[in-house]
PDB file of C-alpha atoms in Angstrom:
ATOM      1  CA  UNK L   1     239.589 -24.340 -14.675  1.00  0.00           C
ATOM      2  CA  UNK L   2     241.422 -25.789 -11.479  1.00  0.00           C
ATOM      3  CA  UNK L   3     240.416 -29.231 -10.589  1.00  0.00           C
ATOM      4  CA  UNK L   4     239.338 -28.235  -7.202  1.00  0.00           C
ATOM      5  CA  UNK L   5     237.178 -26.067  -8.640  1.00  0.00           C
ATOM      6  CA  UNK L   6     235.375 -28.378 -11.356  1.00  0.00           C
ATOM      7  CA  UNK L   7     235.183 -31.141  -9.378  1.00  0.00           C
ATOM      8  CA  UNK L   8     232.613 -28.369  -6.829  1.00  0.00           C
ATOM      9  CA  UNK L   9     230.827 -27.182  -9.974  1.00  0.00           C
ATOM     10  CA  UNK L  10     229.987 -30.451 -10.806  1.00  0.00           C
ATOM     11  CA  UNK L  11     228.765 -31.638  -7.546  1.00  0.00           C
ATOM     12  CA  UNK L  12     226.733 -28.623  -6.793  1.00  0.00           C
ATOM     13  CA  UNK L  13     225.227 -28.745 -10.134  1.00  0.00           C
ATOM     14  CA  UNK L  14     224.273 -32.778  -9.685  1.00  0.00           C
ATOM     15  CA  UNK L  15     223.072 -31.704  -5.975  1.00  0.00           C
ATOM     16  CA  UNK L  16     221.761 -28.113  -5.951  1.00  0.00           C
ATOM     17  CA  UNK L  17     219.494 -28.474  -9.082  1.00  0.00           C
ATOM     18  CA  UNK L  18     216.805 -30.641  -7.762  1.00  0.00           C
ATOM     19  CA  UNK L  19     217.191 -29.035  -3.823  1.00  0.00           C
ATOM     20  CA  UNK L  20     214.204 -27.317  -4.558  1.00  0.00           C
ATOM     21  CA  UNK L  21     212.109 -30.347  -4.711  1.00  0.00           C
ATOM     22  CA  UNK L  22     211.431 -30.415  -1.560  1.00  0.00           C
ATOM     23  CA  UNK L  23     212.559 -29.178   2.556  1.00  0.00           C
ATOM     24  CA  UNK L  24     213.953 -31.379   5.329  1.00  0.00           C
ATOM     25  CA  UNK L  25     212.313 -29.753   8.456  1.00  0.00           C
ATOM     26  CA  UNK L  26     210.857 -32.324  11.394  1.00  0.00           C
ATOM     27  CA  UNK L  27     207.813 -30.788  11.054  1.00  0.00           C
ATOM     28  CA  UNK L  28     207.273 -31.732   7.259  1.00  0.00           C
ATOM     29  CA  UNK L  29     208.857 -35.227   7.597  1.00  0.00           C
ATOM     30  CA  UNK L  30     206.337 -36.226  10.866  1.00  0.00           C
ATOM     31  CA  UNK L  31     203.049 -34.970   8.222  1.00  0.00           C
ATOM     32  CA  UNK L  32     204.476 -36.655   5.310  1.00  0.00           C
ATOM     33  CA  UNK L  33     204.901 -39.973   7.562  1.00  0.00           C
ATOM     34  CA  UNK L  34     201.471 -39.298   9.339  1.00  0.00           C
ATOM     35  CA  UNK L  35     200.009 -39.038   5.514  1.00  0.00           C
ATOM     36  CA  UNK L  36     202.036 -42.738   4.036  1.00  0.00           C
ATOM     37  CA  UNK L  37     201.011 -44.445   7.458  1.00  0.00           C
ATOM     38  CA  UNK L  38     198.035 -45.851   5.333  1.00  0.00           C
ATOM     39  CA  UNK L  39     201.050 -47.619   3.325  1.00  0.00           C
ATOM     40  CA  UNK L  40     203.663 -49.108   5.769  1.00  0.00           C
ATOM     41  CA  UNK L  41     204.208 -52.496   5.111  1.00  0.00           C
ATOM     42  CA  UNK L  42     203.698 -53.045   1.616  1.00  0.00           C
ATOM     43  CA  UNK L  43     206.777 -51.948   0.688  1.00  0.00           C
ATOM     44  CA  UNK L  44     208.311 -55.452  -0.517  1.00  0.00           C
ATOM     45  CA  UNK L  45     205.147 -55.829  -2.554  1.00  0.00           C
ATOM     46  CA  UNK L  46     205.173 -52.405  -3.598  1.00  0.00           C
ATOM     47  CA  UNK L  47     208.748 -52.604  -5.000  1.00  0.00           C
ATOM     48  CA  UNK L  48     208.404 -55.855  -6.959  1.00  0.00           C
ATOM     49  CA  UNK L  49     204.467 -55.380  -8.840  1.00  0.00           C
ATOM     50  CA  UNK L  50     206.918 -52.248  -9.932  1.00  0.00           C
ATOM     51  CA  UNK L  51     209.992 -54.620 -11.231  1.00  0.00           C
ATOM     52  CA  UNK L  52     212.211 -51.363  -9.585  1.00  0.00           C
ATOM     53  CA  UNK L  53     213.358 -50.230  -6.478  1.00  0.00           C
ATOM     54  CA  UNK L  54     213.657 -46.162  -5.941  1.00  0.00           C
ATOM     55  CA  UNK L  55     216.740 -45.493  -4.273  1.00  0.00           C
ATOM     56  CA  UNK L  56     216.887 -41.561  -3.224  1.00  0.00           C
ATOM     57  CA  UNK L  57     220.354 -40.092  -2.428  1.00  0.00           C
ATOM     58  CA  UNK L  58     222.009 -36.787  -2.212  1.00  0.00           C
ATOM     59  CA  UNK L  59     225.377 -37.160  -4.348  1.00  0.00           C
ATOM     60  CA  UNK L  60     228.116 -34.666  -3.785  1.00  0.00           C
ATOM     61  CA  UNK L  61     229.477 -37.384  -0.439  1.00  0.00           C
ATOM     62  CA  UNK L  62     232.056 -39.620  -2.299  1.00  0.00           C
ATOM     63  CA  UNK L  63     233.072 -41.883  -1.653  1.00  0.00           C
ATOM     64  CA  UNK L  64     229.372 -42.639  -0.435  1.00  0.00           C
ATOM     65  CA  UNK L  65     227.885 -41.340  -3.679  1.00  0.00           C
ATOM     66  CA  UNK L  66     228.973 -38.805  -6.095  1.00  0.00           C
ATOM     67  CA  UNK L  67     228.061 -38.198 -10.280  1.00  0.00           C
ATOM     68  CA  UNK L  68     229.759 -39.862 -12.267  1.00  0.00           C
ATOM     69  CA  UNK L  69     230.538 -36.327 -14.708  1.00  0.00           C
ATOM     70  CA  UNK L  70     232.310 -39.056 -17.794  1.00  0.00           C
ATOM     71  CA  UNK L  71     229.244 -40.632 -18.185  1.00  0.00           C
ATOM     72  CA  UNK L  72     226.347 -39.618 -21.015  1.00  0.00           C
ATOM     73  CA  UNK L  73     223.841 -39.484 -18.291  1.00  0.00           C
ATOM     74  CA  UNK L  74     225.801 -38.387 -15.417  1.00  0.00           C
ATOM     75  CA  UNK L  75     224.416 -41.100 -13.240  1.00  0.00           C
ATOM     76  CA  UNK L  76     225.369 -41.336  -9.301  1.00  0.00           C
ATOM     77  CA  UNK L  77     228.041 -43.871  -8.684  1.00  0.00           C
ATOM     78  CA  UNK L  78     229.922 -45.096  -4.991  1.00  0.00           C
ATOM     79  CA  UNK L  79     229.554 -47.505  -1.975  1.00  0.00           C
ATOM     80  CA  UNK L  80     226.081 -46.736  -1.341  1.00  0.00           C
ATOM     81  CA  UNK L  81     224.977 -47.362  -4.946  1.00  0.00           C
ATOM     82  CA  UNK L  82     226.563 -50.843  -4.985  1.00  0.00           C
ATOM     83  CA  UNK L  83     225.099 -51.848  -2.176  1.00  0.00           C
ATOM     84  CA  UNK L  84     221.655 -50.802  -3.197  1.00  0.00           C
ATOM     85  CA  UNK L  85     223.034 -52.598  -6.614  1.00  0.00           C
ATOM     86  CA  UNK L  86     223.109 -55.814  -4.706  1.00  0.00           C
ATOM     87  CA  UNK L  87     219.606 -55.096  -3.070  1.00  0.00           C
ATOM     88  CA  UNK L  88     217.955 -54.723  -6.499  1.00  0.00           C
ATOM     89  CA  UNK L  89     219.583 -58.053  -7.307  1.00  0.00           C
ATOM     90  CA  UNK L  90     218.726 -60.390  -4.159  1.00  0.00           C
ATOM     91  CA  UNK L  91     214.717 -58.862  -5.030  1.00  0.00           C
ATOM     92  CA  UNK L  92     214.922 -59.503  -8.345  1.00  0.00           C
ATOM     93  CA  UNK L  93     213.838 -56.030  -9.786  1.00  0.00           C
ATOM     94  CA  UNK L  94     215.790 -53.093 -11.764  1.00  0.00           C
ATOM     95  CA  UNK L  95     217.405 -49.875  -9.824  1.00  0.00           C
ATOM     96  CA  UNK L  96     216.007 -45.962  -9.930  1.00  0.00           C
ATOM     97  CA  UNK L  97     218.531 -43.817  -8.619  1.00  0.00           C
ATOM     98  CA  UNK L  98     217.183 -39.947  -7.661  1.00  0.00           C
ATOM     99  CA  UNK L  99     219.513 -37.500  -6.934  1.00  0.00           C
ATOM    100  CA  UNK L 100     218.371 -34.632  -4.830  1.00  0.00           C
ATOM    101  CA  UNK L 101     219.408 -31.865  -1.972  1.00  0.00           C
ATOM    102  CA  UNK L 102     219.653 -33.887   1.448  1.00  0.00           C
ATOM    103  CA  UNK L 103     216.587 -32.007   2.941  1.00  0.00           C
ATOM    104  CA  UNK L 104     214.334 -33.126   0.409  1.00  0.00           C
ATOM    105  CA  UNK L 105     215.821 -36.732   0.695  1.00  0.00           C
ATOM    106  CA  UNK L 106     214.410 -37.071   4.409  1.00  0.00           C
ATOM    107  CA  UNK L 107     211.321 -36.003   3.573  1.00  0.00           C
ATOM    108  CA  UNK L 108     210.910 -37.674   0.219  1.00  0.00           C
ATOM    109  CA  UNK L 109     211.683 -40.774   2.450  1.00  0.00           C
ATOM    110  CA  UNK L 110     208.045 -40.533   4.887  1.00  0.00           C
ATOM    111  CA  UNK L 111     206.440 -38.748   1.595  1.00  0.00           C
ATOM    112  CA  UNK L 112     206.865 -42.187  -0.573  1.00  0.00           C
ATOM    113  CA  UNK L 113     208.516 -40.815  -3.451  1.00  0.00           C
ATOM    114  CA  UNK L 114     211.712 -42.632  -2.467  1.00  0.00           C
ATOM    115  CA  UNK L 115     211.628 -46.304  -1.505  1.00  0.00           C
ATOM    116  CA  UNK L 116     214.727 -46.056   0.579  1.00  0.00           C
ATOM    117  CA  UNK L 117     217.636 -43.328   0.998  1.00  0.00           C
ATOM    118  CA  UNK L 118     221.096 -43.616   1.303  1.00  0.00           C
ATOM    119  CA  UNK L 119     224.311 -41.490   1.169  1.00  0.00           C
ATOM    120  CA  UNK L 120     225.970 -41.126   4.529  1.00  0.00           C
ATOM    121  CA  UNK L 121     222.600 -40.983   6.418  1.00  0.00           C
ATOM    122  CA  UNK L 122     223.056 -41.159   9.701  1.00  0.00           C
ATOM    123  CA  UNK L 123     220.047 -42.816  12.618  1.00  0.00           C
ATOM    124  CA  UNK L 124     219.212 -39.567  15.090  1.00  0.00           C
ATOM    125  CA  UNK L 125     216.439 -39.189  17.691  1.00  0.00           C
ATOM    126  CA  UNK L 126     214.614 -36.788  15.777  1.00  0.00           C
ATOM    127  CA  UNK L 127     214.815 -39.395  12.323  1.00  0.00           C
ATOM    128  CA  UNK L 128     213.773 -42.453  14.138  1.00  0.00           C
ATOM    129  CA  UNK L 129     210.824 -40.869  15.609  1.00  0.00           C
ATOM    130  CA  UNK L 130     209.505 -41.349  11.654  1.00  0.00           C
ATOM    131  CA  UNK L 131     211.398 -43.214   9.454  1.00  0.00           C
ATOM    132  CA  UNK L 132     213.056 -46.986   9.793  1.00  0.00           C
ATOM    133  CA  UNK L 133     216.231 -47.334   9.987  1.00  0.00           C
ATOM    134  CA  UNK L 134     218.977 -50.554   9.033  1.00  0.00           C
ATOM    135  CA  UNK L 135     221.905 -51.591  11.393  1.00  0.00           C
ATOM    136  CA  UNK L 136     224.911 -48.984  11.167  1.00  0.00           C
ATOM    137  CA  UNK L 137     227.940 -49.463   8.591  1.00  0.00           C
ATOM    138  CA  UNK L 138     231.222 -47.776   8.314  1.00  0.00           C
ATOM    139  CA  UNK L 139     231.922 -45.427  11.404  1.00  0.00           C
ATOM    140  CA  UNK L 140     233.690 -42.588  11.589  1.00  0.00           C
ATOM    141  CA  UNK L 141     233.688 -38.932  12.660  1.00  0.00           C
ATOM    142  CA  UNK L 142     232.820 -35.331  11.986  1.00  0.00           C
ATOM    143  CA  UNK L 143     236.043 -33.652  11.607  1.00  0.00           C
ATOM    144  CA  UNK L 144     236.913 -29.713  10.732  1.00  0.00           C
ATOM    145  CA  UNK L 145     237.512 -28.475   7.063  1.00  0.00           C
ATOM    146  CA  UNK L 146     239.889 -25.403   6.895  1.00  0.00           C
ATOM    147  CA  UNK L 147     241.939 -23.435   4.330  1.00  0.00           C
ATOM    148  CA  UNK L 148     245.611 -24.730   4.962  1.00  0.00           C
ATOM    149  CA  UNK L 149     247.092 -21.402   5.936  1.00  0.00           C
ATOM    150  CA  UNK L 150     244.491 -21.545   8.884  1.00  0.00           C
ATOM    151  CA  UNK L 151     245.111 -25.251   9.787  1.00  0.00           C
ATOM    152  CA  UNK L 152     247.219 -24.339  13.016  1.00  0.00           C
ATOM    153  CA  UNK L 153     245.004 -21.220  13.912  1.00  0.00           C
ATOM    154  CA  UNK L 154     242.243 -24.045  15.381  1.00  0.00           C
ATOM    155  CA  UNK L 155     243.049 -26.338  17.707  1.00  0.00           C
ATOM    156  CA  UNK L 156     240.224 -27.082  19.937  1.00  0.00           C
ATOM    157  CA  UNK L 157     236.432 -25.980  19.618  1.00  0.00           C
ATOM    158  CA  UNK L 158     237.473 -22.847  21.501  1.00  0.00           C
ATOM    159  CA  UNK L 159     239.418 -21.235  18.794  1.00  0.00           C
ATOM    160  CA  UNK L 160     235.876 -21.079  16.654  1.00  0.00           C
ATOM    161  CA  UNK L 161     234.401 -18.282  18.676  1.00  0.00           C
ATOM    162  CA  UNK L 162     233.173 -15.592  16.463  1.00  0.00           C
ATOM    163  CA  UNK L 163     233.708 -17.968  13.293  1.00  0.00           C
ATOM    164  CA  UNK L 164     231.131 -18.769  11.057  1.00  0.00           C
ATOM    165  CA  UNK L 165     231.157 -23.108  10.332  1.00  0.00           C
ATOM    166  CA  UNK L 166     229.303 -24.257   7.018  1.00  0.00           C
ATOM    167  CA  UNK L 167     227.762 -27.945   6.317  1.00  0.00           C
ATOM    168  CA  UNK L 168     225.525 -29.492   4.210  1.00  0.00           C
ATOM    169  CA  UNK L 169     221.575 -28.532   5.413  1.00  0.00           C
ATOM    170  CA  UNK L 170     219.475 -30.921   7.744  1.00  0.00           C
ATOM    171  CA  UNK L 171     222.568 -33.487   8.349  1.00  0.00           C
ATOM    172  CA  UNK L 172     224.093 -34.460  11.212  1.00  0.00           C
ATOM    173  CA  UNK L 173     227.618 -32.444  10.542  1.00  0.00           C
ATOM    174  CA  UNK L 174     224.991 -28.962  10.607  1.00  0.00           C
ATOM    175  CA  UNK L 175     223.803 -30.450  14.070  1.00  0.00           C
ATOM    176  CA  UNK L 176     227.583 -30.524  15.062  1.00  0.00           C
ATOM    177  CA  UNK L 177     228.696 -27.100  13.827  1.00  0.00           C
ATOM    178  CA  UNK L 178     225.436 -25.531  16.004  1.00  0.00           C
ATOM    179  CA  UNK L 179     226.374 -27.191  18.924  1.00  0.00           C
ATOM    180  CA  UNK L 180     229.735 -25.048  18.611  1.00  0.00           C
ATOM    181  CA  UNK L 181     229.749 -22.484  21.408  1.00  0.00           C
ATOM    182  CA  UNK L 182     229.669 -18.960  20.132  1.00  0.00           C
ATOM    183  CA  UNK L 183     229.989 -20.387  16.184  1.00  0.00           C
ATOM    184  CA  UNK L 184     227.434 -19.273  13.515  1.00  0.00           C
ATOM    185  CA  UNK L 185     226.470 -22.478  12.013  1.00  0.00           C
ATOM    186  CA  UNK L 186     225.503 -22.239   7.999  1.00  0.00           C
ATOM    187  CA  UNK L 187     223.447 -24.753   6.246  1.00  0.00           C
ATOM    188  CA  UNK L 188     224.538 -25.112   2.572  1.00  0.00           C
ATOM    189  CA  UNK L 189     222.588 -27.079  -0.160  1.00  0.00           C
ATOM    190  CA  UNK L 190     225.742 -29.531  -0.388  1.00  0.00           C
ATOM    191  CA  UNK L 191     229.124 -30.049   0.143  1.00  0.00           C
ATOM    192  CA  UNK L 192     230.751 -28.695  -3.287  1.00  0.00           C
ATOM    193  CA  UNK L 193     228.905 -25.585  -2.202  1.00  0.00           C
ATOM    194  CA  UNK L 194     230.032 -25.352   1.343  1.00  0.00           C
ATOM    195  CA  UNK L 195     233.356 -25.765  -0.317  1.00  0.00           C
ATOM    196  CA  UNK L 196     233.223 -22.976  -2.730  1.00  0.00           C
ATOM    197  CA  UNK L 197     232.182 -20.917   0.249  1.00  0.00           C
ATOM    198  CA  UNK L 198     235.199 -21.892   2.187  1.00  0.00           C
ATOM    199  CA  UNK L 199     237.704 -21.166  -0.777  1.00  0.00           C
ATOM    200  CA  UNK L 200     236.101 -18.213  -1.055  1.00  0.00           C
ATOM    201  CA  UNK L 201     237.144 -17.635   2.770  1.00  0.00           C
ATOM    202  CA  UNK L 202     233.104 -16.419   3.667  1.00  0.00           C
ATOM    203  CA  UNK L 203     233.112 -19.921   5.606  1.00  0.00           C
ATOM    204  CA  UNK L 204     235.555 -20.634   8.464  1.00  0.00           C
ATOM    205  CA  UNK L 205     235.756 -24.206   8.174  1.00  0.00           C
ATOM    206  CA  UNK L 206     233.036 -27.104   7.503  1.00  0.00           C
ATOM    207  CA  UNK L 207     232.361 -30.009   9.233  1.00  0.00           C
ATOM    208  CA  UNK L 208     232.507 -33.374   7.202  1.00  0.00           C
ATOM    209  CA  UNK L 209     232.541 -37.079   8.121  1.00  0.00           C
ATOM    210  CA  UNK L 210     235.988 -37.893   8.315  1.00  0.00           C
ATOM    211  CA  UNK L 211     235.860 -40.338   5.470  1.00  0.00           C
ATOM    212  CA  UNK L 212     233.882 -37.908   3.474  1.00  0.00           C
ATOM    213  CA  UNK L 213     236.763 -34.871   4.122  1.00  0.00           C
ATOM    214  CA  UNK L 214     239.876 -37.259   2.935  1.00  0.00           C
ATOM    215  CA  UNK L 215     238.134 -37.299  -0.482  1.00  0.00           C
ATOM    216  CA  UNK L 216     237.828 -33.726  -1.106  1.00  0.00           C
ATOM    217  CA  UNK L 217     241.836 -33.231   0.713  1.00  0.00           C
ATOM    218  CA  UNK L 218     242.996 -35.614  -2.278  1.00  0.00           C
ATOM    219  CA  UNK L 219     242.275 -32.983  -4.900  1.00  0.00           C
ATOM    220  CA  UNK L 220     242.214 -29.196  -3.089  1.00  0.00           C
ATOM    221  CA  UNK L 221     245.718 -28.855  -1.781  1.00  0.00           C
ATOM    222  CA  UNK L 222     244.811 -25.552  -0.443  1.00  0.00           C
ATOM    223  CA  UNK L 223     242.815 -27.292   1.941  1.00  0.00           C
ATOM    224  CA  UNK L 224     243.751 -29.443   5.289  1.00  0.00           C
ATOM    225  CA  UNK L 225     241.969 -30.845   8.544  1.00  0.00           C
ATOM    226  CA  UNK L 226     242.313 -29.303  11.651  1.00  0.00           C
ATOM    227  CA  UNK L 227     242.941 -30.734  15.167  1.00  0.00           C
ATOM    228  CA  UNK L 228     239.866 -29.759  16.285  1.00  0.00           C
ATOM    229  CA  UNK L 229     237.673 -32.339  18.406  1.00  0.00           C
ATOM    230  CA  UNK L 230     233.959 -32.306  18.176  1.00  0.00           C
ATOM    231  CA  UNK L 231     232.462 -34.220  21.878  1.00  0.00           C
ATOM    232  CA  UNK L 232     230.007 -36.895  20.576  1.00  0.00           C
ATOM    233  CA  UNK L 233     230.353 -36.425  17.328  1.00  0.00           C
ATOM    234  CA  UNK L 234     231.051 -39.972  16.055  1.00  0.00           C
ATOM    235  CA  UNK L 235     228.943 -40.783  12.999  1.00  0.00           C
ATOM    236  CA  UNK L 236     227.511 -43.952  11.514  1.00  0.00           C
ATOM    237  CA  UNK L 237     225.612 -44.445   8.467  1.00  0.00           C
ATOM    238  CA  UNK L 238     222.270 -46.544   7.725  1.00  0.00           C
ATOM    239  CA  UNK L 239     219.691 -46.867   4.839  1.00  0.00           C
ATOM    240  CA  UNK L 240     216.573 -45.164   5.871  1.00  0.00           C
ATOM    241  CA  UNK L 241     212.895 -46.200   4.478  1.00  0.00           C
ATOM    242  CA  UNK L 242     209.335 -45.709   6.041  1.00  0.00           C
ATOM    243  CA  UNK L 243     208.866 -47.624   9.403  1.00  0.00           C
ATOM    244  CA  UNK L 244     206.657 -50.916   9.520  1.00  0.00           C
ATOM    245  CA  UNK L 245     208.967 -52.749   6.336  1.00  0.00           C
ATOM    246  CA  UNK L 246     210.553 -55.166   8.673  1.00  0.00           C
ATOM    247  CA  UNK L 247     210.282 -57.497   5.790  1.00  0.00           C
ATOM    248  CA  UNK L 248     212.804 -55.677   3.566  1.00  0.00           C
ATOM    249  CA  UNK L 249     214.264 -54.179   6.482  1.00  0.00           C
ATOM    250  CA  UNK L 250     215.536 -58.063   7.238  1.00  0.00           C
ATOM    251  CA  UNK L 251     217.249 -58.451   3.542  1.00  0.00           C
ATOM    252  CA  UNK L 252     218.937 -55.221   4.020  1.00  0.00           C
ATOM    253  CA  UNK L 253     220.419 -56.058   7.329  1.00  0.00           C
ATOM    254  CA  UNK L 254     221.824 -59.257   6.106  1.00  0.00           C
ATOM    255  CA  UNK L 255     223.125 -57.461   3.032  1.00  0.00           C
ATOM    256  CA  UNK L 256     224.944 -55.078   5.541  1.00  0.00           C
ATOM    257  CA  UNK L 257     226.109 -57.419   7.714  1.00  0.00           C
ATOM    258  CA  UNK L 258     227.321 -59.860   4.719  1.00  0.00           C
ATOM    259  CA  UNK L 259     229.328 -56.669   3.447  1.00  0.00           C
ATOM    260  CA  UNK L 260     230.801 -55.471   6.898  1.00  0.00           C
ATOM    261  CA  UNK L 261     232.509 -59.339   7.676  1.00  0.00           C
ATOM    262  CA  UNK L 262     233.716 -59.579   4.310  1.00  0.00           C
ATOM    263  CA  UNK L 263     235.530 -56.427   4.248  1.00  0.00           C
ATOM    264  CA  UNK L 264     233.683 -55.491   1.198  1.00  0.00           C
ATOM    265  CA  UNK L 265     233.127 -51.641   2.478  1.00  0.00           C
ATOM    266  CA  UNK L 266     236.352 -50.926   2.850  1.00  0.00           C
ATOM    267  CA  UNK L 267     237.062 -52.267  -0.318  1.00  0.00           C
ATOM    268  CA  UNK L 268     234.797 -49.915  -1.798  1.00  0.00           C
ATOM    269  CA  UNK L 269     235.918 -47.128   0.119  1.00  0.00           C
ATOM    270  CA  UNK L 270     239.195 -47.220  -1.489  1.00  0.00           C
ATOM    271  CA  UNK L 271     238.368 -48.150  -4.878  1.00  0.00           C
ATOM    272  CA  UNK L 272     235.685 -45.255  -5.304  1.00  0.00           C
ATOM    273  CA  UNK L 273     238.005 -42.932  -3.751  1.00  0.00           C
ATOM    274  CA  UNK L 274     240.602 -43.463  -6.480  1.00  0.00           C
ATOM    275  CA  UNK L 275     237.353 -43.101  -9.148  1.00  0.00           C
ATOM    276  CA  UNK L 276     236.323 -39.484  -7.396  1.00  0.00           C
ATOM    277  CA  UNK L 277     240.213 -38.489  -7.620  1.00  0.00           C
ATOM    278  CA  UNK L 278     240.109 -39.644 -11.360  1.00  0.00           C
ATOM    279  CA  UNK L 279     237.112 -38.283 -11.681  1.00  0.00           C
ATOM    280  CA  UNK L 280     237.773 -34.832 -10.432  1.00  0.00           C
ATOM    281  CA  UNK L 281     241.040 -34.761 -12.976  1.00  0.00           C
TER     282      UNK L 281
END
């Protein structure tokens, strides 16, 4: 089996197996907030009486957070993990990672099932309106995912007219892609999937975070970036949790901001990059 190809299975397998667990639509994350209102701001307390912390993700996004496919349990390693890894350590308890689609994470987030979620989620209107979110770490932007023999034939949003533009469901990329004029935009359970789809030529191109689109370039030399500029489409990411948890809102900050000065993300940006590569082998 081509690496390209196994390195997809095994992140659509992690990712698309537990997608059904839930859906990502505003309307479900406002009544699942509405419902846990009862419970904002006992999070802290919540969290330690449990000796854990629940960290929900959506692997499948190295170097953010991706399965680990050596290891016995196939647990979810990368940047986001460690950081959550120091979390768990400044509160004193043990780590729960849950690995699910990304439209169940949102709502799994308001719902209570997760304590916090992380994984390249990025703040939006529609988000903050009902969940909390930390300061911003490592930006970057959306850029366009093509087959390499097409990398010329798109050079501005323009040349997607008529073209059909895949992303993972309910993130911010999706948003991007349906902004493009005269585009279909396609919502895919996760990234491995979209890219299948786009091997397979029945996607156009897909839009990934920058960072996120380097990985998958490393290992699919059939694949490239095009020169084509999304407007506004620069992308941060933040740990989300339920709103009114300014107490553990206040060690994650810190955490964030301790991390950004040092230089630690970028650190782990290139050190989990080589692991995916590896990895992917």
């Amino acid at each position: 089996m081509k690496k390209s190809v196994k390195f997809a299975l095994l992140g659509l397998a992690a990712a698309g197996a537990l997608l059904m667990a839930g859906c990502g639509d505003d309307k479900g994350i406002a009544k699942s907030a509405a419902s846990g209102e009862a419970q904002q701001g006992q999070l802290m307390e919540t969290i330690k009486k449990r000796g854990k912390i629940i960290v929900g993700t959506s692997s499948g996004y190295p170097p953010y957070v991706f399965v680990d496919s050596g290891s016995a349990d196939k647990k979810v390693i990368g940047l986001d993990i460690e950081m959550c890894q120091q979390l768990a350590d400044k509160l004193g308890v043990k780590m729960e990672v849950q690995d699910m689609g990304f439209s169940a994470l949102l709502s799994s987030v308001t719902a209570g099932k997760v304590d916090i979620a992380v994984g390249g989620v990025s703040p939006t209107p529609e988000r903050e309106k009902v969940m909390a979110f930390s300061d911003k770490y490592l930006p970057t932007e959306q850029k366009l995912l093509v087959l390499k023999k097409n990398q010329h034939v798109y050079k501005t949003a323009a040349d997607l007219k008529g073209k059909t533009i895949g992303a993972e469901k309910s993130t911010t990329q999706e948003a991007t892609a349906q902004k493009v004029e005269g585009a279909k935009a396609l919502g895919l359970s996760s990234v491995p999937d979209a890219i299948l789809q786009l091997k397979n030529e029945k996607l156009d191109g897909i839009v990934l975070e920058g960072v996120v689109a380097k990985q998958y370039l490393i290992f699919n030399d059939d694949l490239a970036l095009a020169d084509v500029q999304f407007e506004g489409a620069k992308k941060v990411s933040a740990v989300a949790m339920k709103k009114g948890n300014d107490d553990l809102m206040k060690i994650i900050n810190e955490i964030i901001k301790k991390d950004t000065e040092s230089g630690q993300f970028e650190k782990w940006v290139d050190q989990y990059s080589k692991i995916a590569v590896e990895k992917a082998k």
